[in-house]
Amino acid sequence: TSVAFGRRVMVPLVLRYMAANPGVAVDLSFDDRYVDLVEQGVDVALRMGKLADSSLGARYLGTNPWLMVASRGYSKAHGAPRKLADLKRYACLVYSSVQGDDHWVLTPPGGEERSIPVKGTLRSNNLSAVLAAARAGMGLAILPWYVARESLADGSITQVLADHGLPTQELHAVFPSPRLVPQKVSHFIEWLRGELEGEWWSRAP
């Protein structure tokens, strides 16, 4: 699994699964790079977005929605953007693994999807770094809900342009073969599907 999703979501889920299934041994690896499941001997991986390798087995688990946020201090000092054209006046914190070209894709209410160029002083390939910068009042950020949830709850950040739509990633469990699926893999994936039903990102892990 990826580092952020693994640390914030999968660790508590895997520990809960192991407690309910004491005969299971787990080797849990975090990596933001593409991993060859066969070469690395991986039984199951969690992947976000569209699946590129059709030779793998896959099960759809749900969605991973994103939102735009800012600290209360930043919004108080600079005001909150009300429309997409306003974004050019704001410092925007770029998560480079997804937003590598410094464009944010949003859909205004009743409108069509638009790609908006943004700029700011910080970009990072680490979601925790982008969240920390947003909490510190350095600008606007687009984050997955599961990353922002605790900071939203404690009030250190607030949602911005909440009426504008953001792309939602698909979440899949993938495994080396679509035909030869070990029972331990099938059992874990079915359990995981139940845990990730509905708005899983809004629930405490």
JSON list of C-alpha atoms in Angstrom, two decimals:
[
{"chain": "A", "resi": 1, "resn": "THR", "atom": "CA", "xyz": [0.00, 0.00, 0.00]},
{"chain": "A", "resi": 2, "resn": "SER", "atom": "CA", "xyz": [1.05, 3.63, -0.39]},
{"chain": "A", "resi": 3, "resn": "VAL", "atom": "CA", "xyz": [2.70, 5.33, 2.58]},
{"chain": "A", "resi": 4, "resn": "ALA", "atom": "CA", "xyz": [-0.09, 7.75, 3.58]},
{"chain": "A", "resi": 5, "resn": "PHE", "atom": "CA", "xyz": [-2.96, 5.31, 3.00]},
{"chain": "A", "resi": 6, "resn": "GLY", "atom": "CA", "xyz": [-1.02, 2.58, 4.71]},
{"chain": "A", "resi": 7, "resn": "ARG", "atom": "CA", "xyz": [-0.19, 4.56, 7.83]},
{"chain": "A", "resi": 8, "resn": "ARG", "atom": "CA", "xyz": [-3.55, 6.27, 8.27]},
{"chain": "A", "resi": 9, "resn": "VAL", "atom": "CA", "xyz": [-5.98, 3.61, 7.04]},
{"chain": "A", "resi": 10, "resn": "MET", "atom": "CA", "xyz": [-4.44, 0.18, 6.56]},
{"chain": "A", "resi": 11, "resn": "VAL", "atom": "CA", "xyz": [-2.47, -0.12, 9.82]},
{"chain": "A", "resi": 12, "resn": "PRO", "atom": "CA", "xyz": [-5.56, 0.02, 12.07]},
{"chain": "A", "resi": 13, "resn": "LEU", "atom": "CA", "xyz": [-7.53, -2.17, 9.66]},
{"chain": "A", "resi": 14, "resn": "VAL", "atom": "CA", "xyz": [-4.82, -4.82, 9.42]},
{"chain": "A", "resi": 15, "resn": "LEU", "atom": "CA", "xyz": [-4.36, -4.91, 13.20]},
{"chain": "A", "resi": 16, "resn": "ARG", "atom": "CA", "xyz": [-8.11, -5.35, 13.62]},
{"chain": "A", "resi": 17, "resn": "TYR", "atom": "CA", "xyz": [-8.13, -8.14, 11.03]},
{"chain": "A", "resi": 18, "resn": "MET", "atom": "CA", "xyz": [-5.23, -9.90, 12.75]},
{"chain": "A", "resi": 19, "resn": "ALA", "atom": "CA", "xyz": [-6.97, -9.68, 16.12]},
{"chain": "A", "resi": 20, "resn": "ALA", "atom": "CA", "xyz": [-10.05, -11.36, 14.62]},
{"chain": "A", "resi": 21, "resn": "ASN", "atom": "CA", "xyz": [-7.94, -13.94, 12.75]},
{"chain": "A", "resi": 22, "resn": "PRO", "atom": "CA", "xyz": [-5.06, -14.91, 15.07]},
{"chain": "A", "resi": 23, "resn": "GLY", "atom": "CA", "xyz": [-3.71, -17.56, 12.70]},
{"chain": "A", "resi": 24, "resn": "VAL", "atom": "CA", "xyz": [-2.81, -14.97, 10.07]},
{"chain": "A", "resi": 25, "resn": "ALA", "atom": "CA", "xyz": [0.74, -13.60, 9.65]},
{"chain": "A", "resi": 26, "resn": "VAL", "atom": "CA", "xyz": [1.11, -10.30, 7.78]},
{"chain": "A", "resi": 27, "resn": "ASP", "atom": "CA", "xyz": [4.06, -8.59, 6.08]},
{"chain": "A", "resi": 28, "resn": "LEU", "atom": "CA", "xyz": [2.81, -5.02, 5.59]},
{"chain": "A", "resi": 29, "resn": "SER", "atom": "CA", "xyz": [4.86, -2.88, 3.18]},
{"chain": "A", "resi": 30, "resn": "PHE", "atom": "CA", "xyz": [4.49, 0.82, 2.37]},
{"chain": "A", "resi": 31, "resn": "ASP", "atom": "CA", "xyz": [5.72, 2.14, -0.98]},
{"chain": "A", "resi": 32, "resn": "ASP", "atom": "CA", "xyz": [4.53, 5.02, -3.16]},
{"chain": "A", "resi": 33, "resn": "ARG", "atom": "CA", "xyz": [6.25, 3.52, -6.19]},
{"chain": "A", "resi": 34, "resn": "TYR", "atom": "CA", "xyz": [4.73, 0.91, -8.51]},
{"chain": "A", "resi": 35, "resn": "VAL", "atom": "CA", "xyz": [5.46, -2.58, -7.18]},
{"chain": "A", "resi": 36, "resn": "ASP", "atom": "CA", "xyz": [5.58, -5.71, -9.35]},
{"chain": "A", "resi": 37, "resn": "LEU", "atom": "CA", "xyz": [3.39, -8.09, -7.35]},
{"chain": "A", "resi": 38, "resn": "VAL", "atom": "CA", "xyz": [4.79, -11.28, -8.87]},
{"chain": "A", "resi": 39, "resn": "GLU", "atom": "CA", "xyz": [8.42, -10.23, -8.64]},
{"chain": "A", "resi": 40, "resn": "GLN", "atom": "CA", "xyz": [8.04, -9.04, -5.05]},
{"chain": "A", "resi": 41, "resn": "GLY", "atom": "CA", "xyz": [5.90, -11.99, -3.95]},
{"chain": "A", "resi": 42, "resn": "VAL", "atom": "CA", "xyz": [2.99, -9.77, -2.88]},
{"chain": "A", "resi": 43, "resn": "ASP", "atom": "CA", "xyz": [-0.36, -11.46, -2.19]},
{"chain": "A", "resi": 44, "resn": "VAL", "atom": "CA", "xyz": [-2.51, -8.32, -2.37]},
{"chain": "A", "resi": 45, "resn": "ALA", "atom": "CA", "xyz": [-1.93, -4.60, -2.89]},
{"chain": "A", "resi": 46, "resn": "LEU", "atom": "CA", "xyz": [-4.18, -1.56, -2.45]},
{"chain": "A", "resi": 47, "resn": "ARG", "atom": "CA", "xyz": [-4.08, 0.85, -5.38]},
{"chain": "A", "resi": 48, "resn": "MET", "atom": "CA", "xyz": [-5.72, 4.19, -6.08]},
{"chain": "A", "resi": 49, "resn": "GLY", "atom": "CA", "xyz": [-6.93, 5.41, -9.46]},
{"chain": "A", "resi": 50, "resn": "LYS", "atom": "CA", "xyz": [-7.31, 3.64, -12.77]},
{"chain": "A", "resi": 51, "resn": "LEU", "atom": "CA", "xyz": [-5.65, 0.24, -13.10]},
{"chain": "A", "resi": 52, "resn": "ALA", "atom": "CA", "xyz": [-3.10, 0.04, -15.88]},
{"chain": "A", "resi": 53, "resn": "ASP", "atom": "CA", "xyz": [-2.15, -3.67, -15.75]},
{"chain": "A", "resi": 54, "resn": "SER", "atom": "CA", "xyz": [-5.07, -5.78, -16.97]},
{"chain": "A", "resi": 55, "resn": "SER", "atom": "CA", "xyz": [-3.21, -9.06, -16.32]},
{"chain": "A", "resi": 56, "resn": "LEU", "atom": "CA", "xyz": [-3.72, -8.65, -12.56]},
{"chain": "A", "resi": 57, "resn": "GLY", "atom": "CA", "xyz": [-6.75, -9.74, -10.61]},
{"chain": "A", "resi": 58, "resn": "ALA", "atom": "CA", "xyz": [-8.65, -6.84, -9.06]},
{"chain": "A", "resi": 59, "resn": "ARG", "atom": "CA", "xyz": [-11.62, -6.15, -6.81]},
{"chain": "A", "resi": 60, "resn": "TYR", "atom": "CA", "xyz": [-13.26, -2.75, -6.55]},
{"chain": "A", "resi": 61, "resn": "LEU", "atom": "CA", "xyz": [-13.36, -1.58, -2.92]},
{"chain": "A", "resi": 62, "resn": "GLY", "atom": "CA", "xyz": [-14.79, 1.94, -3.11]},
{"chain": "A", "resi": 63, "resn": "THR", "atom": "CA", "xyz": [-13.75, 5.51, -3.76]},
{"chain": "A", "resi": 64, "resn": "ASN", "atom": "CA", "xyz": [-11.18, 7.90, -2.37]},
{"chain": "A", "resi": 65, "resn": "PRO", "atom": "CA", "xyz": [-12.59, 11.45, -2.50]},
{"chain": "A", "resi": 66, "resn": "TRP", "atom": "CA", "xyz": [-10.53, 14.65, -2.20]},
{"chain": "A", "resi": 67, "resn": "LEU", "atom": "CA", "xyz": [-11.32, 18.15, -0.93]},
{"chain": "A", "resi": 68, "resn": "MET", "atom": "CA", "xyz": [-9.76, 21.60, -0.86]},
{"chain": "A", "resi": 69, "resn": "VAL", "atom": "CA", "xyz": [-8.71, 22.98, 2.53]},
{"chain": "A", "resi": 70, "resn": "ALA", "atom": "CA", "xyz": [-7.00, 25.91, 4.24]},
{"chain": "A", "resi": 71, "resn": "SER", "atom": "CA", "xyz": [-6.21, 26.84, 7.82]},
{"chain": "A", "resi": 72, "resn": "ARG", "atom": "CA", "xyz": [-8.57, 29.23, 9.60]},
{"chain": "A", "resi": 73, "resn": "GLY", "atom": "CA", "xyz": [-5.72, 31.70, 9.93]},
{"chain": "A", "resi": 74, "resn": "TYR", "atom": "CA", "xyz": [-4.98, 31.65, 6.20]},
{"chain": "A", "resi": 75, "resn": "SER", "atom": "CA", "xyz": [-8.65, 32.11, 5.31]},
{"chain": "A", "resi": 76, "resn": "LYS", "atom": "CA", "xyz": [-8.97, 34.95, 7.80]},
{"chain": "A", "resi": 77, "resn": "ALA", "atom": "CA", "xyz": [-5.89, 36.72, 6.42]},
{"chain": "A", "resi": 78, "resn": "HIS", "atom": "CA", "xyz": [-6.63, 36.23, 2.72]},
{"chain": "A", "resi": 79, "resn": "GLY", "atom": "CA", "xyz": [-10.35, 35.53, 2.52]},
{"chain": "A", "resi": 80, "resn": "ALA", "atom": "CA", "xyz": [-11.79, 32.37, 1.01]},
{"chain": "A", "resi": 81, "resn": "PRO", "atom": "CA", "xyz": [-11.99, 31.86, -2.77]},
{"chain": "A", "resi": 82, "resn": "ARG", "atom": "CA", "xyz": [-15.55, 31.89, -4.08]},
{"chain": "A", "resi": 83, "resn": "LYS", "atom": "CA", "xyz": [-14.96, 30.83, -7.68]},
{"chain": "A", "resi": 84, "resn": "LEU", "atom": "CA", "xyz": [-12.25, 29.11, -9.71]},
{"chain": "A", "resi": 85, "resn": "ALA", "atom": "CA", "xyz": [-10.88, 32.36, -11.13]},
{"chain": "A", "resi": 86, "resn": "ASP", "atom": "CA", "xyz": [-10.01, 33.42, -7.58]},
{"chain": "A", "resi": 87, "resn": "LEU", "atom": "CA", "xyz": [-7.40, 30.68, -7.20]},
{"chain": "A", "resi": 88, "resn": "LYS", "atom": "CA", "xyz": [-4.76, 32.68, -9.09]},
{"chain": "A", "resi": 89, "resn": "ARG", "atom": "CA", "xyz": [-4.60, 35.05, -6.09]},
{"chain": "A", "resi": 90, "resn": "TYR", "atom": "CA", "xyz": [-3.79, 32.30, -3.58]},
{"chain": "A", "resi": 91, "resn": "ALA", "atom": "CA", "xyz": [-0.74, 30.30, -2.59]},
{"chain": "A", "resi": 92, "resn": "CYS", "atom": "CA", "xyz": [-1.51, 26.71, -3.55]},
{"chain": "A", "resi": 93, "resn": "LEU", "atom": "CA", "xyz": [0.29, 23.75, -2.00]},
{"chain": "A", "resi": 94, "resn": "VAL", "atom": "CA", "xyz": [0.86, 21.11, -4.67]},
{"chain": "A", "resi": 95, "resn": "TYR", "atom": "CA", "xyz": [0.95, 17.37, -4.04]},
{"chain": "A", "resi": 96, "resn": "SER", "atom": "CA", "xyz": [3.30, 16.55, -6.89]},
{"chain": "A", "resi": 97, "resn": "SER", "atom": "CA", "xyz": [2.54, 12.82, -7.15]},
{"chain": "A", "resi": 98, "resn": "VAL", "atom": "CA", "xyz": [-0.95, 13.61, -8.44]},
{"chain": "A", "resi": 99, "resn": "GLN", "atom": "CA", "xyz": [-0.79, 17.28, -9.42]},
{"chain": "A", "resi": 100, "resn": "GLY", "atom": "CA", "xyz": [2.59, 17.14, -11.12]},
{"chain": "A", "resi": 101, "resn": "ASP", "atom": "CA", "xyz": [1.76, 19.79, -13.70]},
{"chain": "A", "resi": 102, "resn": "ASP", "atom": "CA", "xyz": [0.54, 22.36, -11.14]},
{"chain": "A", "resi": 103, "resn": "HIS", "atom": "CA", "xyz": [-3.03, 22.23, -12.39]},
{"chain": "A", "resi": 104, "resn": "TRP", "atom": "CA", "xyz": [-6.03, 21.55, -10.20]},
{"chain": "A", "resi": 105, "resn": "VAL", "atom": "CA", "xyz": [-9.09, 19.95, -11.80]},
{"chain": "A", "resi": 106, "resn": "LEU", "atom": "CA", "xyz": [-12.44, 21.09, -10.37]},
{"chain": "A", "resi": 107, "resn": "THR", "atom": "CA", "xyz": [-16.06, 21.19, -11.45]},
{"chain": "A", "resi": 108, "resn": "PRO", "atom": "CA", "xyz": [-18.06, 24.31, -10.49]},
{"chain": "A", "resi": 109, "resn": "PRO", "atom": "CA", "xyz": [-21.73, 23.96, -9.49]},
{"chain": "A", "resi": 110, "resn": "GLY", "atom": "CA", "xyz": [-23.78, 23.25, -12.62]},
{"chain": "A", "resi": 111, "resn": "GLY", "atom": "CA", "xyz": [-20.70, 23.60, -14.81]},
{"chain": "A", "resi": 112, "resn": "GLU", "atom": "CA", "xyz": [-18.15, 21.46, -16.63]},
{"chain": "A", "resi": 113, "resn": "GLU", "atom": "CA", "xyz": [-14.84, 20.17, -15.34]},
{"chain": "A", "resi": 114, "resn": "ARG", "atom": "CA", "xyz": [-12.02, 22.70, -15.65]},
{"chain": "A", "resi": 115, "resn": "SER", "atom": "CA", "xyz": [-8.25, 22.52, -15.24]},
{"chain": "A", "resi": 116, "resn": "ILE", "atom": "CA", "xyz": [-6.94, 25.55, -13.32]},
{"chain": "A", "resi": 117, "resn": "PRO", "atom": "CA", "xyz": [-3.24, 26.52, -13.23]},
{"chain": "A", "resi": 118, "resn": "VAL", "atom": "CA", "xyz": [-2.05, 27.23, -9.68]},
{"chain": "A", "resi": 119, "resn": "LYS", "atom": "CA", "xyz": [1.15, 28.42, -8.08]},
{"chain": "A", "resi": 120, "resn": "GLY", "atom": "CA", "xyz": [2.67, 28.51, -4.63]},
{"chain": "A", "resi": 121, "resn": "THR", "atom": "CA", "xyz": [5.94, 28.19, -2.74]},
{"chain": "A", "resi": 122, "resn": "LEU", "atom": "CA", "xyz": [5.67, 24.54, -1.67]},
{"chain": "A", "resi": 123, "resn": "ARG", "atom": "CA", "xyz": [5.21, 21.31, -3.56]},
{"chain": "A", "resi": 124, "resn": "SER", "atom": "CA", "xyz": [5.83, 17.84, -2.18]},
{"chain": "A", "resi": 125, "resn": "ASN", "atom": "CA", "xyz": [5.31, 14.19, -3.06]},
{"chain": "A", "resi": 126, "resn": "ASN", "atom": "CA", "xyz": [4.31, 13.52, 0.55]},
{"chain": "A", "resi": 127, "resn": "LEU", "atom": "CA", "xyz": [0.72, 14.09, 1.69]},
{"chain": "A", "resi": 128, "resn": "SER", "atom": "CA", "xyz": [1.69, 14.60, 5.34]},
{"chain": "A", "resi": 129, "resn": "ALA", "atom": "CA", "xyz": [4.00, 17.44, 4.29]},
{"chain": "A", "resi": 130, "resn": "VAL", "atom": "CA", "xyz": [1.23, 19.12, 2.30]},
{"chain": "A", "resi": 131, "resn": "LEU", "atom": "CA", "xyz": [-1.16, 18.73, 5.23]},
{"chain": "A", "resi": 132, "resn": "ALA", "atom": "CA", "xyz": [1.41, 20.20, 7.64]},
{"chain": "A", "resi": 133, "resn": "ALA", "atom": "CA", "xyz": [1.90, 23.21, 5.36]},
{"chain": "A", "resi": 134, "resn": "ALA", "atom": "CA", "xyz": [-1.86, 23.77, 5.14]},
{"chain": "A", "resi": 135, "resn": "ARG", "atom": "CA", "xyz": [-2.18, 23.55, 8.93]},
{"chain": "A", "resi": 136, "resn": "ALA", "atom": "CA", "xyz": [0.66, 26.06, 9.23]},
{"chain": "A", "resi": 137, "resn": "GLY", "atom": "CA", "xyz": [-1.27, 28.59, 7.15]},
{"chain": "A", "resi": 138, "resn": "MET", "atom": "CA", "xyz": [0.94, 28.45, 4.06]},
{"chain": "A", "resi": 139, "resn": "GLY", "atom": "CA", "xyz": [-1.88, 28.22, 1.53]},
{"chain": "A", "resi": 140, "resn": "LEU", "atom": "CA", "xyz": [-4.66, 26.13, 0.01]},
{"chain": "A", "resi": 141, "resn": "ALA", "atom": "CA", "xyz": [-4.26, 22.39, -0.44]},
{"chain": "A", "resi": 142, "resn": "ILE", "atom": "CA", "xyz": [-6.14, 19.55, -2.08]},
{"chain": "A", "resi": 143, "resn": "LEU", "atom": "CA", "xyz": [-6.01, 16.41, 0.03]},
{"chain": "A", "resi": 144, "resn": "PRO", "atom": "CA", "xyz": [-7.77, 13.06, 0.32]},
{"chain": "A", "resi": 145, "resn": "TRP", "atom": "CA", "xyz": [-10.50, 13.10, 2.94]},
{"chain": "A", "resi": 146, "resn": "TYR", "atom": "CA", "xyz": [-8.76, 10.35, 4.91]},
{"chain": "A", "resi": 147, "resn": "VAL", "atom": "CA", "xyz": [-5.67, 12.58, 5.27]},
{"chain": "A", "resi": 148, "resn": "ALA", "atom": "CA", "xyz": [-7.62, 15.71, 6.20]},
{"chain": "A", "resi": 149, "resn": "ARG", "atom": "CA", "xyz": [-10.25, 14.11, 8.48]},
{"chain": "A", "resi": 150, "resn": "GLU", "atom": "CA", "xyz": [-8.55, 14.57, 11.87]},
{"chain": "A", "resi": 151, "resn": "SER", "atom": "CA", "xyz": [-7.44, 18.14, 11.10]},
{"chain": "A", "resi": 152, "resn": "LEU", "atom": "CA", "xyz": [-10.96, 19.02, 9.98]},
{"chain": "A", "resi": 153, "resn": "ALA", "atom": "CA", "xyz": [-12.31, 17.55, 13.20]},
{"chain": "A", "resi": 154, "resn": "ASP", "atom": "CA", "xyz": [-9.94, 19.55, 15.43]},
{"chain": "A", "resi": 155, "resn": "GLY", "atom": "CA", "xyz": [-10.59, 22.75, 13.47]},
{"chain": "A", "resi": 156, "resn": "SER", "atom": "CA", "xyz": [-7.02, 23.37, 12.34]},
{"chain": "A", "resi": 157, "resn": "ILE", "atom": "CA", "xyz": [-8.20, 23.37, 8.72]},
{"chain": "A", "resi": 158, "resn": "THR", "atom": "CA", "xyz": [-11.55, 24.03, 7.06]},
{"chain": "A", "resi": 159, "resn": "GLN", "atom": "CA", "xyz": [-13.01, 23.05, 3.71]},
{"chain": "A", "resi": 160, "resn": "VAL", "atom": "CA", "xyz": [-12.74, 25.57, 0.86]},
{"chain": "A", "resi": 161, "resn": "LEU", "atom": "CA", "xyz": [-14.92, 25.73, -2.29]},
{"chain": "A", "resi": 162, "resn": "ALA", "atom": "CA", "xyz": [-17.03, 22.93, -0.84]},
{"chain": "A", "resi": 163, "resn": "ASP", "atom": "CA", "xyz": [-19.62, 23.28, -3.60]},
{"chain": "A", "resi": 164, "resn": "HIS", "atom": "CA", "xyz": [-17.04, 22.52, -6.31]},
{"chain": "A", "resi": 165, "resn": "GLY", "atom": "CA", "xyz": [-16.44, 18.93, -7.33]},
{"chain": "A", "resi": 166, "resn": "LEU", "atom": "CA", "xyz": [-13.00, 17.32, -7.26]},
{"chain": "A", "resi": 167, "resn": "PRO", "atom": "CA", "xyz": [-11.91, 14.11, -9.01]},
{"chain": "A", "resi": 168, "resn": "THR", "atom": "CA", "xyz": [-12.50, 10.94, -7.00]},
{"chain": "A", "resi": 169, "resn": "GLN", "atom": "CA", "xyz": [-10.06, 8.06, -7.20]},
{"chain": "A", "resi": 170, "resn": "GLU", "atom": "CA", "xyz": [-11.17, 4.46, -7.38]},
{"chain": "A", "resi": 171, "resn": "LEU", "atom": "CA", "xyz": [-9.75, 2.13, -4.74]},
{"chain": "A", "resi": 172, "resn": "HIS", "atom": "CA", "xyz": [-8.93, -1.45, -5.73]},
{"chain": "A", "resi": 173, "resn": "ALA", "atom": "CA", "xyz": [-7.41, -4.53, -4.17]},
{"chain": "A", "resi": 174, "resn": "VAL", "atom": "CA", "xyz": [-5.14, -6.15, -6.77]},
{"chain": "A", "resi": 175, "resn": "PHE", "atom": "CA", "xyz": [-3.51, -9.58, -6.75]},
{"chain": "A", "resi": 176, "resn": "PRO", "atom": "CA", "xyz": [-1.16, -11.44, -9.10]},
{"chain": "A", "resi": 177, "resn": "SER", "atom": "CA", "xyz": [-3.67, -13.67, -10.92]},
{"chain": "A", "resi": 178, "resn": "PRO", "atom": "CA", "xyz": [-7.38, -13.20, -11.67]},
{"chain": "A", "resi": 179, "resn": "ARG", "atom": "CA", "xyz": [-7.86, -16.99, -11.79]},
{"chain": "A", "resi": 180, "resn": "LEU", "atom": "CA", "xyz": [-5.67, -18.44, -9.04]},
{"chain": "A", "resi": 181, "resn": "VAL", "atom": "CA", "xyz": [-6.70, -16.54, -5.92]},
{"chain": "A", "resi": 182, "resn": "PRO", "atom": "CA", "xyz": [-5.64, -18.06, -2.58]},
{"chain": "A", "resi": 183, "resn": "GLN", "atom": "CA", "xyz": [-8.39, -18.39, 0.01]},
{"chain": "A", "resi": 184, "resn": "LYS", "atom": "CA", "xyz": [-6.45, -16.15, 2.43]},
{"chain": "A", "resi": 185, "resn": "VAL", "atom": "CA", "xyz": [-6.48, -13.36, -0.18]},
{"chain": "A", "resi": 186, "resn": "SER", "atom": "CA", "xyz": [-10.19, -13.75, -0.97]},
{"chain": "A", "resi": 187, "resn": "HIS", "atom": "CA", "xyz": [-11.08, -13.76, 2.72]},
{"chain": "A", "resi": 188, "resn": "PHE", "atom": "CA", "xyz": [-9.06, -10.64, 3.47]},
{"chain": "A", "resi": 189, "resn": "ILE", "atom": "CA", "xyz": [-10.46, -8.73, 0.48]},
{"chain": "A", "resi": 190, "resn": "GLU", "atom": "CA", "xyz": [-14.05, -9.59, 1.37]},
{"chain": "A", "resi": 191, "resn": "TRP", "atom": "CA", "xyz": [-13.45, -8.42, 4.93]},
{"chain": "A", "resi": 192, "resn": "LEU", "atom": "CA", "xyz": [-11.81, -5.24, 3.64]},
{"chain": "A", "resi": 193, "resn": "ARG", "atom": "CA", "xyz": [-14.76, -4.50, 1.33]},
{"chain": "A", "resi": 194, "resn": "GLY", "atom": "CA", "xyz": [-17.04, -4.50, 4.35]},
{"chain": "A", "resi": 195, "resn": "GLU", "atom": "CA", "xyz": [-14.74, -2.14, 6.24]},
{"chain": "A", "resi": 196, "resn": "LEU", "atom": "CA", "xyz": [-14.55, 0.28, 3.29]},
{"chain": "A", "resi": 197, "resn": "GLU", "atom": "CA", "xyz": [-18.28, 0.41, 2.54]},
{"chain": "A", "resi": 198, "resn": "GLY", "atom": "CA", "xyz": [-19.97, 3.79, 2.40]},
{"chain": "A", "resi": 199, "resn": "GLU", "atom": "CA", "xyz": [-18.15, 6.92, 3.53]},
{"chain": "A", "resi": 200, "resn": "TRP", "atom": "CA", "xyz": [-15.24, 5.09, 5.17]},
{"chain": "A", "resi": 201, "resn": "TRP", "atom": "CA", "xyz": [-13.07, 8.21, 5.00]},
{"chain": "A", "resi": 202, "resn": "SER", "atom": "CA", "xyz": [-15.28, 10.03, 7.49]},
{"chain": "A", "resi": 203, "resn": "ARG", "atom": "CA", "xyz": [-15.04, 7.32, 10.15]},
{"chain": "A", "resi": 204, "resn": "ALA", "atom": "CA", "xyz": [-12.31, 6.95, 12.75]},
{"chain": "A", "resi": 205, "resn": "PRO", "atom": "CA", "xyz": [-10.04, 4.02, 11.83]}
]
